Every structure is written in C-alpha cells, then in structure tokens.
Amino acid sequence: MMVTTGQPSPATRTGLPELRPGTDEIVTGALGDLAAEPGRPRPVLLDHDLLVLVTHGHGTAELDFRPVPCRPGTLLRAHPGQALRFVGTQLDATVVSWRPDALRGLDVDPDAVPAHRQLAGEDEDAVISEVSQLAVDADRHALVPAAAALLRHQLAVLLLRLSLLPHPGDGATPRAETETFRRLCREVERGYRHTRRVEDYAAQIGCSVRTLTRACLAVTGRSAKQVIDERVALQACRLLAATDESIAAIGRELGFPEPTNFGRFFTREVGVSPGTFRAERERPLAVRLVRPRPPADSPAPGGQA
C-alpha cells in the first residue's frame, strides 16, 4: 500500500493509511514519494493511531507543527486528530495504523510511547524486526479473521517494547504532579471547546487551582491556564492548516462566537493572525516562519488523552 500526503478535499480529514470500517483493526502500509503537491503542501488530520518507522532516506516530518528530522531508525507515534506531513524526495517508511479497540483487553498503554525517537543499536534491530513481521502478517493474512488476534498481540508487544525504552527526563518530575497534569490533560481534551477556565477543570478533577498550576509548572514550565489555552491554539492551527473551514467557523467550533475575539486569542498565542498563519502553511516547510507552541507530549497531545 502506497500512502502519500496529498491535498484532501475541503471537508475530508484524512488518516494514514485508510482503515475500512467494520473490517480492519490494524493495517500496515508504506510512505512512498512524500514530495506531495508542491503548490500546496497541506498536512493531513489523522483519523487513527499511527506508528511510522523510517527505513530509507532523509527528510523532515512535521507533527503538530513541530519539525522532526527523519532518517533510518526514526520512529514517530501519532494520535487521531494530530496534523502530520512529510517533506523528503525519497523518504520511505513502514506505517502501522490501528483502531482504538484493536488493543481491547490487552495490558498495554499506547500513550506510553513518546512522539519521537531515534532508534539505534539493538533497540533499532528489535523494533525493525517486529514492525517487519507485523507488516508481513498483516499483508499475508489480510482477509483471514482468525489472524486478528495474532496482529493484536504483535502490536501490543511492539508498543510495550517501545514504552520500555529509556526516555530522557524520566523520573525528573514528582509522580503526584505528573498524574495531576495527566488528569488535567484528559479533562482539557474533553472540554477545551467549551471552557478555558482553570477553575472549571480544578472542580472536575477535585483539586485547587493552585495544585493544577503547580503540577503544570513542574511538568511543562507553564501555568495551567497556558496549558489550556495552548491546547485550544493547537486545534486552531490544525484546522487552519489542514482544512478549508472559514476562520469564523473555526473560531465558533472552538468556543469563540465573535471572530474578533478568536483573532485576538490566536494572535496572542501563536504570534500571528489566523489568516497569516494559514497563508504561511501554504509554503514549503523549509521556509515556514511560524511555529505554534503545542502542549507537552504527555499525555497524547490533542489525541485521545
């Protein structure tokens, strides 16, 4: 299966690769020529969970507007709702995509895998072996219902292996504050379209505003209010970059009835107006001038936190 990041239709939010409703839970594919339409290198909004393991070539991935240099051994973990695009003349990768229920009943946390790793040595060999076998079996047994359990367990083993790899900064933040931050992120993910008030989230979690702020400062260096506002700004960036929705419609979707209020909020958070940001996204990655500040990677940023 060849997968590219060409321009979707105005109303389409694309996943890589496509999963057929009601049939496939886990699908593998390949990234071919990633020099998508040069006139409009638009990212796609993902519909499914994704692992991308770069196998050949050099280029750049952009995940939620953060550029990541890619070379053999680069691993990306992306979540539904994130914006993704690649720039590279001959950048090849193996792609694994799955539905949330593909891991039902299995003791694995797919969110424990970081957004980006550069694998090397024995870790790289082991991951390449498992990804390759998963791809072979997914292709060989694509129409065999009995193979679903095999693929599910292969995916679980792969995610467990990746979650156990050492990650810089592990243990640097007290566990209680990390858990409070994760709880906030989960609540923000459910409610950012409806409220940006720290007090509302503190009430939902059952703690004080001060506790939330202290946890966010410990994990991210930013206040709870900044974390909440950055999540809203990130979603605005995704919709501006990957869809043809009007600026006013995007603002309403994110809780801003008045376009002027949305414009002021976006400009404060990102540094440019919504219109300027959208125009900049039409340019190739190498000359992009604006980078929004997404929330921390843990838990899943803008995904299924």
Coordinates of C-alpha atoms in Angstrom, one line a residue:
M1 CA 0.0 0.0 0.0
M2 CA 1.4 3.4 -1.0
V3 CA 0.5 6.3 1.1
T4 CA 1.1 10.0 0.3
T5 CA 0.1 13.2 2.0
G6 CA -1.5 15.0 -0.9
Q7 CA -4.2 17.6 -0.5
P8 CA -7.5 16.3 0.9
S9 CA -10.8 17.6 -0.2
P10 CA -12.1 20.6 1.8
A11 CA -14.4 18.5 4.0
T12 CA -12.1 15.5 4.4
R13 CA -9.9 14.7 7.4
T14 CA -7.6 12.0 6.2
G15 CA -6.0 9.1 8.1
L16 CA -2.8 7.2 7.1
P17 CA -3.4 4.6 6.0
E18 CA -7.1 4.0 5.5
L19 CA -8.9 1.5 7.7
R20 CA -12.0 0.0 6.2
P21 CA -14.9 0.4 8.7
G22 CA -16.1 -2.8 10.3
T23 CA -13.2 -4.9 8.9
D24 CA -9.6 -3.9 9.6
E25 CA -8.4 -3.1 13.1
I26 CA -4.7 -3.0 12.2
V27 CA -3.3 -2.0 8.8
T28 CA 0.3 -1.6 7.6
G29 CA 1.5 0.5 4.7
A30 CA 4.4 2.4 3.2
L31 CA 5.2 6.0 2.6
G32 CA 6.4 6.4 -1.0
D33 CA 7.3 9.7 -2.6
L34 CA 6.5 12.3 0.0
A35 CA 7.0 15.3 -2.2
A36 CA 3.3 16.0 -2.1
E37 CA 1.8 18.6 -4.4
P38 CA 4.4 21.3 -4.3
G39 CA 1.8 24.0 -4.9
R40 CA 0.0 23.3 -1.6
P41 CA 1.9 21.1 0.8
R42 CA -1.0 20.8 3.2
P43 CA -0.8 18.4 6.2
V44 CA -3.4 15.8 6.9
L45 CA -5.5 15.3 10.1
L46 CA -5.1 11.8 11.2
D47 CA -8.2 9.6 11.8
H48 CA -6.4 6.7 13.5
D49 CA -3.4 5.9 15.8
L50 CA -0.2 5.6 13.9
L51 CA 3.4 4.4 14.1
V52 CA 5.8 5.4 11.4
L53 CA 9.3 3.8 11.2
V54 CA 11.6 5.4 8.7
T55 CA 13.5 2.8 6.7
H56 CA 15.3 4.7 3.9
G57 CA 16.2 8.2 3.0
H58 CA 16.3 11.5 4.8
G59 CA 13.7 14.2 5.2
T60 CA 11.5 16.0 7.7
A61 CA 8.3 15.1 9.4
E62 CA 6.1 17.8 10.9
L63 CA 3.8 16.6 13.7
D64 CA 1.5 19.2 15.1
F65 CA 3.9 21.9 13.5
R66 CA 7.0 20.6 15.2
P67 CA 9.6 19.6 12.7
V68 CA 11.3 16.3 13.3
P69 CA 14.4 15.3 11.2
C70 CA 13.9 11.8 9.7
R71 CA 16.5 9.2 8.8
P72 CA 16.6 5.4 9.0
G73 CA 15.6 4.4 12.5
T74 CA 13.4 7.4 13.2
L75 CA 10.1 6.4 14.9
L76 CA 7.0 8.7 15.1
R77 CA 4.0 8.0 17.2
A78 CA 0.9 10.0 16.2
H79 CA -2.6 10.1 17.5
P80 CA -6.0 10.8 15.9
G81 CA -6.6 14.4 15.4
Q82 CA -3.0 15.4 15.0
A83 CA -1.7 17.2 11.9
L84 CA 1.0 15.3 10.0
R85 CA 3.0 16.0 6.9
F86 CA 6.4 14.9 5.5
V87 CA 8.9 16.6 3.3
G88 CA 11.5 14.5 1.5
T89 CA 12.4 13.4 -2.0
Q90 CA 12.9 9.7 -1.3
L91 CA 11.7 9.1 2.3
D92 CA 10.4 5.6 2.8
A93 CA 8.8 4.2 6.0
T94 CA 6.7 1.4 7.3
V95 CA 3.4 2.6 8.7
V96 CA 1.2 0.8 11.2
S97 CA -2.3 2.2 11.8
W98 CA -4.9 0.8 14.2
R99 CA -8.3 1.5 15.7
P100 CA -8.6 2.2 19.4
D101 CA -10.4 -1.1 20.0
A102 CA -7.6 -3.1 18.4
L103 CA -5.9 -3.3 21.9
R104 CA -9.1 -4.1 23.9
G105 CA -8.4 -6.4 26.7
L106 CA -4.6 -6.2 26.4
D107 CA -2.5 -4.8 29.2
V108 CA -0.7 -2.1 27.2
D109 CA -0.8 1.7 27.2
P110 CA -0.2 3.0 23.7
D111 CA 0.2 6.5 25.1
A112 CA 3.3 5.5 26.9
V113 CA 5.2 5.6 23.6
P114 CA 6.8 9.0 23.0
A115 CA 6.0 11.1 19.9
H116 CA 9.5 10.8 18.5
R117 CA 12.5 8.5 19.0
Q118 CA 15.7 7.9 17.1
L119 CA 16.4 4.2 17.4
A120 CA 19.9 2.7 17.4
G121 CA 21.7 -0.5 18.1
E122 CA 19.9 -3.5 19.5
D123 CA 16.7 -1.5 20.1
E124 CA 16.5 -0.5 16.5
D125 CA 17.1 -4.1 15.3
A126 CA 14.4 -5.4 17.6
V127 CA 11.8 -2.8 16.6
I128 CA 12.6 -3.2 12.9
S129 CA 12.2 -7.0 13.3
E130 CA 8.8 -6.7 15.0
V131 CA 7.5 -4.0 12.6
S132 CA 8.6 -6.0 9.6
Q133 CA 6.9 -9.2 10.9
L134 CA 3.7 -7.3 11.7
A135 CA 3.7 -5.9 8.2
V136 CA 4.3 -9.3 6.6
D137 CA 1.5 -10.9 8.6
A138 CA -1.0 -8.1 8.1
D139 CA -0.4 -8.4 4.3
R140 CA -0.4 -12.2 4.2
H141 CA -3.5 -12.6 6.4
A142 CA -5.4 -9.5 5.5
L143 CA -8.6 -11.5 4.8
V144 CA -8.3 -14.1 7.5
P145 CA -10.5 -13.3 10.5
A146 CA -8.5 -15.8 12.7
A147 CA -5.4 -13.7 12.2
A148 CA -6.8 -10.7 14.1
A149 CA -5.6 -12.0 17.4
L150 CA -2.1 -12.5 16.1
L151 CA -1.9 -8.9 14.8
R152 CA -3.3 -7.5 18.0
H153 CA -0.8 -9.3 20.1
Q154 CA 2.1 -8.3 17.8
L155 CA 1.0 -4.7 18.0
A156 CA 0.8 -4.9 21.8
V157 CA 4.3 -6.4 22.1
L158 CA 5.7 -3.7 19.8
L159 CA 4.1 -0.9 21.9
L160 CA 5.3 -2.5 25.1
R161 CA 8.8 -2.7 23.8
L162 CA 8.7 0.9 22.7
S163 CA 7.3 2.1 26.1
L164 CA 10.1 0.3 28.0
L165 CA 12.9 2.1 26.1
P166 CA 14.6 4.7 28.3
H167 CA 13.3 8.2 27.7
P168 CA 15.3 11.4 28.6
G169 CA 13.8 13.1 31.6
D170 CA 12.1 10.1 33.1
G171 CA 11.7 10.5 36.8
A172 CA 12.5 14.2 36.8
T173 CA 9.0 15.2 37.9
P174 CA 7.3 14.0 41.1
R175 CA 4.8 11.3 40.4
A176 CA 1.9 13.0 42.1
E177 CA 2.3 16.2 40.0
T178 CA 2.8 14.2 36.8
E179 CA -0.5 12.3 37.5
T180 CA -2.3 15.6 38.2
F181 CA -1.0 17.0 35.0
R182 CA -2.2 13.9 33.1
R183 CA -5.7 14.2 34.6
L184 CA -5.8 17.9 33.6
C185 CA -4.9 17.0 30.0
R186 CA -7.6 14.3 29.9
E187 CA -10.2 16.8 31.1
V188 CA -8.9 19.5 28.7
E189 CA -9.2 17.1 25.8
R190 CA -12.8 16.5 26.6
G191 CA -13.7 20.1 27.4
Y192 CA -11.5 22.6 25.6
R193 CA -14.2 23.5 23.1
H194 CA -16.5 24.5 26.0
T195 CA -14.4 26.2 28.6
R196 CA -10.9 27.6 29.1
R197 CA -11.3 28.4 32.8
V198 CA -8.8 26.7 35.1
E199 CA -11.5 26.8 37.9
D200 CA -13.7 24.5 35.8
Y201 CA -11.1 21.9 35.4
A202 CA -10.0 22.1 39.0
A203 CA -13.6 21.4 40.0
Q204 CA -13.8 18.5 37.6
I205 CA -10.6 16.9 39.0
G206 CA -11.3 17.8 42.6
C207 CA -8.3 19.9 43.4
S208 CA -7.4 23.5 43.8
V209 CA -6.3 25.9 41.0
R210 CA -3.0 26.2 42.8
T211 CA -2.5 22.5 42.7
L212 CA -3.2 22.4 39.0
T213 CA -0.8 25.3 38.3
R214 CA 1.9 23.7 40.5
A215 CA 1.6 20.4 38.5
C216 CA 1.7 22.2 35.1
L217 CA 4.7 24.2 36.1
A218 CA 6.6 21.1 37.3
V219 CA 5.9 19.1 34.1
T220 CA 5.9 21.8 31.4
G221 CA 7.2 25.0 32.9
R222 CA 3.9 26.7 32.0
S223 CA 0.8 27.5 34.1
A224 CA -2.4 25.6 33.9
K225 CA -4.0 28.5 32.0
Q226 CA -1.2 28.4 29.5
V227 CA -1.6 24.7 29.0
I228 CA -5.4 25.0 28.4
D229 CA -5.0 28.0 26.0
E230 CA -2.2 26.2 24.1
R231 CA -4.4 23.2 23.5
V232 CA -7.1 25.5 22.0
A233 CA -4.5 27.3 19.9
L234 CA -3.1 23.9 18.7
Q235 CA -6.5 22.8 17.5
A236 CA -7.0 26.1 15.7
C237 CA -3.6 25.6 14.0
R238 CA -4.6 22.1 12.9
L239 CA -7.9 23.3 11.4
L240 CA -6.4 26.3 9.7
A241 CA -3.6 24.3 8.2
A242 CA -5.4 21.1 7.1
T243 CA -9.0 22.2 6.2
D244 CA -10.8 24.8 4.2
E245 CA -13.1 25.8 7.0
S246 CA -13.5 29.5 7.3
I247 CA -11.7 31.4 10.1
A248 CA -15.0 32.4 11.7
A249 CA -16.3 28.8 11.6
I250 CA -13.1 27.5 13.3
G251 CA -13.5 30.2 15.9
R252 CA -17.1 29.2 16.6
E253 CA -16.1 25.5 16.8
L254 CA -13.5 26.4 19.5
G255 CA -15.9 28.5 21.6
F256 CA -15.4 32.0 20.1
P257 CA -18.8 33.3 18.8
E258 CA -17.1 36.5 17.7
P259 CA -14.4 36.3 15.0
T260 CA -12.6 39.3 16.5
N261 CA -12.2 37.6 19.9
F262 CA -10.9 34.4 18.2
G263 CA -8.4 36.6 16.2
R264 CA -7.1 38.3 19.3
F265 CA -6.8 35.0 21.1
F266 CA -5.0 33.3 18.3
T267 CA -2.6 36.2 17.7
R268 CA -1.7 36.3 21.4
E269 CA -1.0 32.5 21.5
V270 CA 0.7 32.0 18.1
G271 CA 2.2 35.4 17.4
V272 CA 0.4 36.0 14.0
S273 CA -3.2 36.3 12.9
P274 CA -5.2 33.3 11.8
G275 CA -5.1 34.5 8.2
T276 CA -1.3 34.9 8.2
F277 CA -0.8 31.5 9.8
R278 CA -3.0 29.8 7.1
A279 CA -1.1 31.7 4.4
E280 CA 2.3 30.6 5.8
R281 CA 1.1 27.0 5.8
E282 CA 0.8 27.1 2.1
R283 CA 4.6 27.5 1.8
P284 CA 7.1 24.6 1.9
L285 CA 8.3 23.5 5.4
A286 CA 11.8 24.9 4.8
V287 CA 10.6 28.5 4.7
R288 CA 7.9 28.3 7.4
L289 CA 8.2 31.2 9.7
V290 CA 5.7 30.5 12.4
R291 CA 5.6 27.6 14.9
P292 CA 2.8 27.4 17.5
R293 CA 3.5 26.1 20.9
P294 CA 1.7 22.8 21.4
P295 CA 1.1 21.4 24.8
A296 CA 3.5 18.9 26.3
D297 CA 3.7 15.4 24.7
S298 CA 2.5 13.6 27.8
P299 CA -0.2 12.5 27.6
A300 CA -1.1 12.3 24.0
P301 CA -1.2 15.8 22.6
G302 CA -4.6 16.5 21.2
G303 CA -5.2 12.9 20.7
Q304 CA -7.1 10.5 22.9
A305 CA -5.8 11.7 26.2

